[in-house]
Coordinates of C-alpha atoms in Angstrom, one line a residue:
Chain A
M1 CA 0.0 0.0 0.0
T2 CA 2.8 2.4 0.9
T3 CA 4.7 1.6 -2.3
E4 CA 1.6 2.5 -4.2
V5 CA 1.3 5.9 -2.7
R6 CA 4.9 6.6 -3.3
E7 CA 4.5 5.7 -6.9
A8 CA 1.5 7.9 -7.2
R9 CA 3.4 10.9 -5.8
L10 CA 6.3 10.3 -8.1
D11 CA 3.9 10.3 -10.9
I12 CA 2.2 13.5 -9.9
Y13 CA 5.4 15.5 -9.7
P14 CA 6.5 15.2 -13.3
T15 CA 3.0 16.2 -14.6
N16 CA 3.2 19.3 -12.4
Y17 CA 6.6 20.1 -13.6
D18 CA 6.0 19.8 -17.3
G19 CA 2.5 21.0 -17.8
P20 CA 1.3 24.5 -18.0
V21 CA -0.8 24.0 -14.8
Q22 CA 0.9 26.1 -12.2
G23 CA -0.6 24.6 -9.1
S24 CA 3.0 24.0 -8.2
M25 CA 3.2 27.5 -6.7
D26 CA 1.1 26.5 -3.8
L27 CA 2.4 23.2 -2.5
P28 CA 5.7 21.6 -1.9
N29 CA 7.3 22.9 -5.0
A30 CA 7.9 26.3 -3.6
Q31 CA 9.9 24.8 -0.8
Q32 CA 11.8 22.7 -3.2
S33 CA 12.7 25.6 -5.5
Q34 CA 14.1 27.4 -2.4
K35 CA 16.1 24.3 -1.5
N36 CA 17.4 24.1 -5.0
G37 CA 18.6 27.7 -4.7
E38 CA 17.0 28.9 -7.9
P39 CA 17.9 32.6 -8.2
E40 CA 14.9 33.5 -10.2
F41 CA 13.1 35.7 -7.7
N42 CA 15.7 35.9 -5.1
T43 CA 17.5 39.2 -5.2
L44 CA 19.3 38.7 -2.0
D45 CA 22.0 36.6 -3.4
E46 CA 22.7 38.4 -6.6
P47 CA 25.7 40.8 -6.9
I48 CA 25.0 44.4 -6.3
S49 CA 26.0 45.3 -9.8
T50 CA 23.2 43.2 -11.2
T51 CA 20.7 45.0 -9.0
I52 CA 21.9 48.5 -10.0
M53 CA 22.0 47.5 -13.7
R54 CA 18.5 46.2 -13.5
D55 CA 17.2 49.5 -12.0
L56 CA 19.2 51.5 -14.5
K57 CA 17.8 49.5 -17.3
A58 CA 14.3 50.2 -16.1
V59 CA 15.1 53.9 -15.9
G60 CA 16.5 53.7 -19.4
I61 CA 13.4 52.0 -20.8
K62 CA 11.3 54.8 -19.3
F63 CA 13.5 57.5 -20.8
K64 CA 12.9 55.8 -24.1
H65 CA 9.2 55.9 -23.6
V66 CA 9.3 59.6 -22.8
L67 CA 11.3 60.3 -26.0
Q68 CA 8.8 58.2 -28.0
P69 CA 5.6 58.8 -26.2
K70 CA 3.3 56.1 -27.5
E71 CA 2.6 53.5 -24.9
K72 CA 1.4 54.6 -21.6
T73 CA 1.4 51.6 -19.3
T74 CA 5.1 51.3 -18.5
L75 CA 5.4 54.7 -17.0
L76 CA 2.0 54.7 -15.3
K77 CA 2.2 51.3 -13.7
E78 CA 5.8 50.7 -12.8
W79 CA 6.6 54.2 -11.6
D80 CA 9.8 55.0 -9.8
L81 CA 11.5 58.2 -8.7
W82 CA 15.0 57.3 -9.7
G83 CA 14.8 58.8 -13.1
P84 CA 13.3 62.1 -11.8
L85 CA 16.0 62.2 -9.1
L86 CA 18.8 61.7 -11.7
L87 CA 17.3 64.3 -14.0
C88 CA 16.7 66.8 -11.3
T89 CA 20.2 66.5 -9.8
F90 CA 21.7 66.8 -13.3
M91 CA 19.7 70.0 -14.1
A92 CA 20.3 71.5 -10.7
L93 CA 24.1 71.0 -11.2
M94 CA 24.0 72.5 -14.6
L95 CA 21.7 75.4 -13.8
Q96 CA 23.1 76.6 -10.6
G97 CA 24.7 80.0 -10.6
S98 CA 28.4 80.1 -9.9
Q99 CA 29.0 81.9 -6.6
D100 CA 32.8 82.1 -6.7
K101 CA 33.9 84.1 -9.6
A102 CA 37.3 85.8 -9.7
N103 CA 35.8 89.2 -8.7
N104 CA 33.5 87.5 -6.2
E105 CA 30.5 88.4 -8.4
N106 CA 27.3 86.5 -7.9
D107 CA 25.7 85.8 -11.2
G108 CA 22.0 85.7 -10.7
G109 CA 21.4 82.1 -11.3
P110 CA 19.4 79.9 -9.0
E111 CA 21.2 77.9 -6.4
F112 CA 21.3 74.2 -6.4
A113 CA 18.6 73.8 -3.8
E114 CA 16.4 76.3 -5.5
V115 CA 16.3 74.3 -8.7
F116 CA 15.6 71.2 -6.6
V117 CA 12.7 73.1 -4.9
I118 CA 11.3 74.3 -8.2
V119 CA 11.3 70.8 -9.7
W120 CA 10.0 68.8 -6.7
I121 CA 7.7 71.4 -5.1
G122 CA 6.5 72.4 -8.6
A123 CA 5.7 68.8 -9.5
A124 CA 4.0 68.3 -6.1
I125 CA 1.9 71.4 -6.5
V126 CA 0.9 70.4 -10.1
T127 CA -0.1 67.0 -8.8
I128 CA -2.0 68.3 -5.8
N129 CA -3.9 70.6 -8.2
S130 CA -4.9 67.7 -10.4
K131 CA -6.0 65.7 -7.3
L132 CA -8.0 68.6 -6.0
L133 CA -9.7 69.0 -9.4
G134 CA -10.9 65.4 -9.0
G135 CA -8.4 63.6 -11.2
N136 CA -7.8 60.0 -10.4
I137 CA -4.1 59.2 -10.6
S138 CA -2.0 58.4 -7.6
F139 CA 0.2 61.1 -6.2
L140 CA 3.6 59.5 -6.9
Q141 CA 2.6 58.2 -10.3
S142 CA 2.0 61.8 -11.4
V143 CA 5.2 63.1 -9.8
C144 CA 7.1 60.3 -11.5
I145 CA 5.7 61.2 -14.9
L146 CA 6.3 64.9 -14.5
G147 CA 9.9 64.1 -13.4
Y148 CA 10.6 61.8 -16.3
C149 CA 9.2 64.3 -18.8
L150 CA 12.0 66.7 -17.8
L151 CA 14.2 64.6 -20.1
P152 CA 13.6 66.7 -23.3
L153 CA 14.5 69.8 -21.3
A154 CA 17.7 68.2 -19.9
I155 CA 18.7 67.4 -23.5
A156 CA 17.9 70.9 -24.5
L157 CA 20.1 72.1 -21.7
I158 CA 23.0 70.0 -22.8
A159 CA 22.6 71.2 -26.4
C160 CA 22.5 74.9 -25.3
R161 CA 25.6 74.4 -23.1
C162 CA 27.5 72.9 -26.1
L163 CA 26.5 75.8 -28.3
V164 CA 27.6 78.4 -25.7
F165 CA 31.0 76.7 -25.4
L166 CA 31.5 76.5 -29.1
F167 CA 30.3 79.9 -30.3
S168 CA 30.7 83.4 -29.1
P169 CA 27.6 85.2 -27.9
S170 CA 25.5 86.7 -30.6
T171 CA 21.9 87.3 -31.5
F172 CA 21.9 84.2 -33.7
L173 CA 23.1 82.1 -30.8
F174 CA 20.3 83.6 -28.6
F175 CA 17.7 82.6 -31.1
T176 CA 19.1 79.2 -31.6
S177 CA 19.0 78.4 -27.9
L178 CA 15.5 80.0 -27.7
C179 CA 14.4 77.5 -30.4
I180 CA 16.1 74.6 -28.7
S181 CA 14.6 75.3 -25.3
M182 CA 11.2 76.0 -26.7
S183 CA 11.2 72.7 -28.6
G184 CA 12.3 70.9 -25.4
F185 CA 9.4 72.6 -23.6
L186 CA 6.9 71.6 -26.2
W187 CA 8.2 68.1 -26.3
A188 CA 8.0 67.7 -22.5
T189 CA 4.5 69.1 -22.3
Y190 CA 3.3 66.9 -25.1
A191 CA 4.8 63.8 -23.6
S192 CA 3.4 64.5 -20.1
L193 CA 0.0 65.4 -21.5
L194 CA -0.1 62.1 -23.3
F195 CA 0.5 60.2 -20.1
L196 CA -1.6 62.3 -17.8
G197 CA -4.2 63.7 -20.1
N198 CA -6.9 61.1 -19.5
S199 CA -6.9 61.3 -15.7
Q200 CA -9.2 64.3 -15.5
P201 CA -13.0 64.7 -15.8
D202 CA -14.1 66.2 -19.1
G203 CA -14.9 69.8 -18.1
K204 CA -11.7 70.3 -16.2
K205 CA -9.0 69.0 -18.6
A206 CA -7.8 72.5 -19.4
L207 CA -7.6 73.4 -15.8
A208 CA -5.3 70.5 -15.1
V209 CA -3.2 71.0 -18.2
Y210 CA -2.5 74.6 -17.6
P211 CA -0.3 74.1 -14.5
I212 CA 1.7 71.4 -16.4
F213 CA 2.3 73.9 -19.2
L214 CA 3.4 76.5 -16.7
F215 CA 5.7 74.1 -14.9
Y216 CA 7.6 73.2 -18.0
F217 CA 7.6 76.7 -19.3
V218 CA 9.3 78.0 -16.1
I219 CA 12.0 75.3 -16.3
A220 CA 12.5 76.0 -20.0
W221 CA 13.0 79.6 -19.1
L222 CA 15.6 78.6 -16.6
V223 CA 17.4 76.6 -19.3
L224 CA 17.3 79.4 -21.7
A225 CA 18.3 82.2 -19.3
S226 CA 21.2 80.3 -17.9
N227 CA 22.7 80.1 -21.4
V228 CA 22.4 83.7 -22.4
H229 CA 25.3 85.8 -21.5
Chain F
M1 CA -1.3 -5.3 -9.4
Q2 CA -1.0 -3.1 -12.4
A3 CA -4.7 -2.4 -12.8
P4 CA -5.3 -1.2 -9.2
S5 CA -2.3 1.0 -9.3
V6 CA -3.7 2.7 -12.4
S7 CA -7.1 3.2 -10.8
N8 CA -5.3 4.4 -7.7
L9 CA -3.4 7.0 -9.8
I10 CA -6.6 8.2 -11.3
D11 CA -8.2 8.5 -8.0
I12 CA -5.4 10.5 -6.5
E13 CA -4.9 12.7 -9.5
S14 CA -8.4 13.6 -10.3
P15 CA -9.2 15.5 -7.0
D16 CA -5.8 17.1 -7.1
F17 CA -6.3 18.1 -10.7
N18 CA -9.6 19.6 -9.9
S19 CA -8.3 21.6 -7.1
Q20 CA -5.4 22.8 -9.2
L21 CA -7.9 23.8 -11.9
Q22 CA -9.9 25.7 -9.4
F23 CA -6.8 27.3 -8.0
Q24 CA -5.7 28.3 -11.5
D25 CA -9.1 29.9 -12.2
F26 CA -8.8 31.8 -9.0
S27 CA -5.3 33.0 -9.6
A28 CA -6.2 34.0 -13.1
S29 CA -9.2 36.0 -12.0
I30 CA -7.1 38.1 -9.6
P31 CA -4.8 39.7 -12.1
N32 CA -7.8 40.4 -14.3
D33 CA -9.5 42.2 -11.5
S34 CA -6.5 44.1 -10.5
S35 CA -5.8 45.2 -14.0
N36 CA -9.4 46.4 -14.3
I37 CA -9.0 48.4 -11.1
A38 CA -5.8 49.8 -12.3
K39 CA -7.1 50.7 -15.8
L40 CA -10.6 52.0 -15.0
P41 CA -9.7 55.1 -13.0
I42 CA -7.3 56.1 -15.8
N43 CA -9.5 55.5 -18.8
N44 CA -13.0 56.3 -17.6
P45 CA -13.0 58.8 -14.8
V46 CA -16.8 58.8 -14.7
N47 CA -16.8 55.5 -12.9
S48 CA -14.3 56.5 -10.3
P49 CA -15.2 57.3 -6.7
S50 CA -14.0 60.8 -6.9
G51 CA -16.0 61.4 -10.0
N52 CA -19.0 60.3 -8.0
N53 CA -18.1 62.7 -5.3
L54 CA -18.4 65.8 -7.5
P55 CA -22.2 66.3 -7.3
N56 CA -21.9 65.8 -3.5
T57 CA -19.4 68.5 -3.1
A58 CA -21.5 70.8 -5.3
E59 CA -24.4 70.2 -3.0
F60 CA -22.3 70.9 0.0
T61 CA -21.0 74.1 -1.3
S62 CA -24.4 75.4 -2.3
K63 CA -25.9 74.5 1.0
S64 CA -22.7 75.2 2.9
S65 CA -24.3 73.3 5.8
D66 CA -22.3 70.2 6.3
P67 CA -18.6 71.0 7.0
K68 CA -16.1 68.4 6.1
S69 CA -13.1 67.5 8.0
F70 CA -10.2 69.8 7.3
W71 CA -7.7 66.9 6.7
T72 CA -9.4 65.3 3.8
W73 CA -9.1 65.8 0.1
E74 CA -12.8 66.4 -0.2
Y75 CA -12.6 69.5 2.1
F76 CA -10.2 71.2 -0.4
Q77 CA -11.8 69.7 -3.4
Q78 CA -14.9 71.8 -2.8
F79 CA -12.8 75.0 -3.4
F80 CA -11.5 73.5 -6.7
D81 CA -14.9 72.4 -7.9
V82 CA -15.0 74.6 -11.0
T83 CA -15.1 73.8 -14.7
T84 CA -13.0 75.3 -17.4
D85 CA -15.8 77.4 -18.7
V86 CA -16.5 79.0 -15.3
V87 CA -12.8 79.9 -14.8
I88 CA -12.6 81.4 -18.3
E89 CA -15.7 83.4 -17.8
R90 CA -14.5 84.8 -14.5
V91 CA -11.1 85.7 -15.9
K92 CA -12.7 87.3 -18.9
A93 CA -15.0 89.4 -16.8
S94 CA -12.1 90.5 -14.6
V95 CA -10.0 91.6 -17.6
I96 CA -12.9 93.3 -19.5
P97 CA -15.1 94.9 -16.9
Q98 CA -18.7 95.8 -17.7
N99 CA -20.4 98.9 -16.6
N100 CA -22.7 98.7 -13.6
V101 CA -21.9 95.1 -12.9
N102 CA -21.0 94.0 -9.4
Y103 CA -18.3 91.4 -10.1
L104 CA -18.9 89.7 -6.8
Q105 CA -22.6 89.4 -7.2
Q106 CA -22.5 88.5 -10.9
Y107 CA -19.7 86.0 -11.1
I108 CA -18.5 84.8 -7.7
K109 CA -21.3 84.8 -5.3
N110 CA -22.8 81.4 -6.0
K111 CA -19.5 79.6 -5.7
P112 CA -16.2 81.1 -4.9
D113 CA -13.2 79.0 -6.0
L114 CA -9.6 79.0 -5.2
Y115 CA -8.3 77.6 -8.4
G116 CA -8.3 81.0 -10.1
P117 CA -6.5 82.9 -7.3
V118 CA -3.9 80.2 -6.9
W119 CA -2.9 79.9 -10.5
I120 CA -3.3 83.6 -11.4
C121 CA -0.9 84.4 -8.6
I122 CA 1.6 81.8 -9.6
T123 CA 1.4 82.8 -13.2
L124 CA 1.8 86.4 -12.3
V125 CA 4.9 85.7 -10.2
F126 CA 6.6 84.0 -13.1
S127 CA 5.3 86.3 -15.9
I128 CA 6.7 89.2 -13.9
A129 CA 10.0 87.4 -13.3
I130 CA 10.4 86.4 -16.9
S131 CA 9.4 89.6 -18.5
G132 CA 11.4 91.6 -15.9
N133 CA 14.4 89.7 -17.0
I134 CA 13.6 90.2 -20.7
A135 CA 13.2 93.9 -20.1
N136 CA 16.6 93.9 -18.3
Y137 CA 18.1 92.0 -21.2
L138 CA 16.7 94.5 -23.8
Q139 CA 18.2 97.4 -21.7
A140 CA 21.5 95.7 -21.7
T141 CA 21.5 95.1 -25.5
A142 CA 20.3 98.6 -26.1
T143 CA 23.4 100.0 -24.5
H144 CA 25.5 97.4 -26.4
V145 CA 26.6 95.7 -23.3
Y146 CA 26.3 92.0 -23.9
H147 CA 27.5 91.3 -20.4
W148 CA 24.0 90.5 -19.2
K149 CA 23.1 88.3 -16.2
Y150 CA 19.7 87.0 -15.5
E151 CA 18.4 87.6 -12.0
F152 CA 16.6 84.5 -10.8
H153 CA 15.7 86.0 -7.4
I154 CA 13.2 88.3 -8.9
V155 CA 10.9 85.3 -8.5
T156 CA 11.3 85.4 -4.7
S157 CA 10.6 89.1 -4.4
A158 CA 7.7 89.0 -6.9
A159 CA 6.2 86.0 -5.0
S160 CA 6.4 87.7 -1.6
A161 CA 4.8 90.9 -2.9
I162 CA 2.0 89.1 -4.6
I163 CA 1.3 86.7 -1.8
C164 CA 1.2 89.6 0.6
Y165 CA -1.3 91.5 -1.5
A166 CA -3.5 88.7 -2.8
W167 CA -3.5 86.3 0.2
V168 CA -2.6 88.1 3.4
L169 CA -4.4 91.3 2.7
P170 CA -7.9 89.7 2.1
V171 CA -7.6 87.6 5.2
V172 CA -6.6 90.7 7.3
L173 CA -9.4 92.7 5.8
W174 CA -11.9 89.9 6.6
A175 CA -10.6 89.7 10.1
Y176 CA -10.9 93.4 10.5
L177 CA -14.4 93.4 9.2
K178 CA -15.4 90.6 11.5
Y179 CA -14.1 92.1 14.7
Q180 CA -14.7 95.8 14.0
G181 CA -18.2 95.5 12.4
Q182 CA -20.0 94.1 15.5
Q183 CA -22.4 92.4 13.2
E184 CA -23.7 88.9 13.5
T185 CA -22.7 88.1 9.9
V186 CA -19.8 89.5 8.0
P187 CA -21.2 90.7 4.6
V188 CA -18.4 89.0 2.6
S189 CA -16.7 85.8 3.5
A190 CA -12.9 85.3 3.5
L191 CA -13.2 83.0 0.6
E192 CA -15.0 85.6 -1.5
L193 CA -12.5 88.2 -0.7
L194 CA -9.6 85.9 -1.6
C195 CA -11.4 85.0 -4.8
I196 CA -12.0 88.7 -5.8
Y197 CA -8.5 89.7 -5.0
G198 CA -7.0 86.8 -6.9
Y199 CA -9.1 87.3 -10.0
S200 CA -8.6 91.1 -10.0
L201 CA -4.9 90.5 -10.5
S202 CA -5.4 88.6 -13.8
I203 CA -5.2 91.9 -15.8
Y204 CA -1.6 92.3 -14.7
I205 CA -0.5 89.1 -16.5
P206 CA -0.9 90.5 -20.1
I207 CA 0.3 93.9 -18.8
S208 CA 3.4 92.4 -17.4
V209 CA 4.2 91.0 -20.8
L210 CA 3.6 94.3 -22.4
W211 CA 5.8 96.1 -19.9
V212 CA 8.8 94.6 -21.7
I213 CA 8.4 97.3 -24.4
Q214 CA 10.8 99.9 -23.3
V215 CA 8.8 103.1 -23.8
N216 CA 8.4 105.0 -20.7
W217 CA 5.0 106.7 -21.3
L218 CA 3.6 103.4 -22.6
Q219 CA 4.7 101.6 -19.4
W220 CA 3.1 104.2 -17.2
F221 CA 0.0 104.1 -19.3
L222 CA -0.2 100.4 -18.8
V223 CA 0.3 100.9 -15.0
G224 CA -2.7 103.2 -15.1
T225 CA -4.9 100.9 -17.1
G226 CA -4.1 97.9 -15.0
A227 CA -4.7 99.8 -11.7
A228 CA -8.0 101.2 -13.1
I229 CA -9.4 97.9 -14.3
S230 CA -8.4 95.8 -11.3
G231 CA -9.3 98.6 -8.9
Y232 CA -12.8 99.0 -10.5
I233 CA -13.5 95.3 -10.0
L234 CA -12.3 95.4 -6.4
L235 CA -14.1 98.5 -5.4
T236 CA -17.4 97.7 -7.1
S237 CA -17.4 94.3 -5.3
I238 CA -16.1 95.3 -1.9
A239 CA -17.6 98.8 -1.4
P240 CA -21.2 97.8 -1.1
A241 CA -20.3 95.2 1.5
L242 CA -18.4 97.7 3.6
G243 CA -21.3 100.0 4.2
Q244 CA -21.3 103.8 4.3
K245 CA -18.9 104.9 6.9
N246 CA -15.8 103.0 5.7
Y247 CA -14.2 105.7 3.5
P248 CA -10.9 105.5 5.4
L249 CA -10.8 101.8 4.8
L250 CA -11.5 102.2 1.1
A251 CA -8.8 104.8 0.9
V252 CA -6.3 102.4 2.5
L253 CA -7.3 99.7 0.1
T254 CA -7.0 102.0 -2.9
T255 CA -3.6 103.2 -1.7
L256 CA -2.3 99.6 -1.3
H257 CA -3.7 98.8 -4.7
L258 CA -2.0 101.7 -6.4
L259 CA 1.2 101.0 -4.5
L260 CA 1.2 97.4 -5.9
A261 CA 0.8 98.6 -9.5
A262 CA 3.4 101.2 -9.2
G263 CA 5.7 98.9 -7.3
F264 CA 5.7 96.3 -10.1
M265 CA 6.7 99.0 -12.4
W266 CA 9.4 100.6 -10.3
Y267 CA 11.0 97.5 -9.0
F268 CA 10.9 95.1 -11.9
F269 CA 10.7 97.1 -15.1
H270 CA 12.4 100.3 -14.3
V271 CA 13.9 102.0 -17.3
P272 CA 17.0 103.9 -16.3
E273 CA 16.7 107.7 -16.2
P274 CA 17.4 109.3 -19.6
H275 CA 20.5 111.2 -18.2
Y276 CA 22.3 108.0 -17.3
S277 CA 22.4 106.6 -20.8
P278 CA 24.3 109.4 -22.5
K279 CA 27.0 108.9 -19.8
I280 CA 27.4 105.3 -20.8
V281 CA 27.4 106.2 -24.5
Q282 CA 30.0 109.0 -23.8
T283 CA 32.4 106.7 -22.0
V284 CA 32.0 104.1 -24.7
A285 CA 32.6 106.7 -27.3
A286 CA 35.6 108.2 -25.4
A287 CA 37.4 104.9 -24.9
P288 CA 35.9 102.4 -27.2
S289 CA 38.9 100.0 -27.3
V290 CA 39.1 99.8 -23.5
S291 CA 35.4 99.3 -23.0
M292 CA 35.2 96.7 -25.8
H293 CA 38.1 94.9 -24.3
T294 CA 36.6 94.8 -20.8
N295 CA 33.3 93.6 -22.3
I296 CA 35.0 90.7 -24.0
T297 CA 37.1 89.7 -21.1
H298 CA 34.1 89.6 -18.9

């Protein structure tokens, strides 16, 4: 009798293993997979470089989605704040006014913390506004999208800096950087509206869109003004 | 021996198989539900709980009988319960005032909102900061000095001036009316005062853009226009509520109002006096090589 039972169990296991039926999740298989040390869902054992690379890859994929804004779900569902933090730190570093010139002259640029405040508090205010208007999107989802959509403006900032380094100041240079930062602004607004546009009731869409517009416009102004000398 | 074992196998497998099938159905139904929950609020806002809340908040604001807890979204949502059309209509009416129309009675009274004041103030802060910088830049290029620096901290000073005027002043005024009037009911609520003050500033947004044009008489003409339009809206709304005896208070309000308009002009868009610019031109003309040199090295 005991041998029969053993046989039966041995017969059940292979069918669980091969077939598409995933009842194996619930019973002894879970324990067995831990015993086997399968690293599939266990992030404790993996080297730290793998962890960082996986997160960076996720951030990179979201950057790609911002630059080609077509598919919404990746940014909306798997939100994170790493990308916004990277972008915000980068922009704050680039935009901050230099305090220690040779003649101890303070050029009027914002300080590092002020750029940080503008980006994070600005994104928070825009999000609070859309929540108060009755939009249904979670707070951090919206902050994540607003932060990721800074990418076009960061690219515009890099482009403007390169132009300033390469050419001497002139009216032509001014208009070129004006065009670059304005296209960055339009791009950022378009991308964020694509992601956030559906979250508002019908009669209030423009009320929620306007603050987003203003948010990116102010940052685009910072980008432009820091490159005009 | 073979045959019973087979039957035994079937006996053991079939309940197990069934339970697994059930389990699989169950587990498959969970992701479907969660995906529906995750998608629905994004795609059709009508079905969402907050969408259902809207008529409720409308009822509450019209009755103003059932106060909600201060620490909830719903409490603040009732101040933002406006549609695009209403906001556009209110802004339009504050920019283009009609004759003999009490702005408060006509547009605000049934439902004061805070969306307009908040975003008009923020817009005004940045439009003044940006166009103040552009005006500064134009002055710098007009004197052929390309050594221009933008001044970010205009934002801070513009923000503090505008917050003081549009947010602190109405609250102070309301408190003054409440404790000085000795009436059971204050004729205007704090919310209505905030709303009127916020919307009355909207005329300054286009004007602050136009202030960039560096013509002195035009700039002062714009100051006068802005002060007149926004003052007209303020006074026609507030004066009936203050009663007869309050001429000193009206004078104080008018003075503060004119001070704000002139302060914008003086502080952010000031064109240097005409007798300064010839000096600069003279020095440039006297020693062109030196000044050019310093400009380039800077």
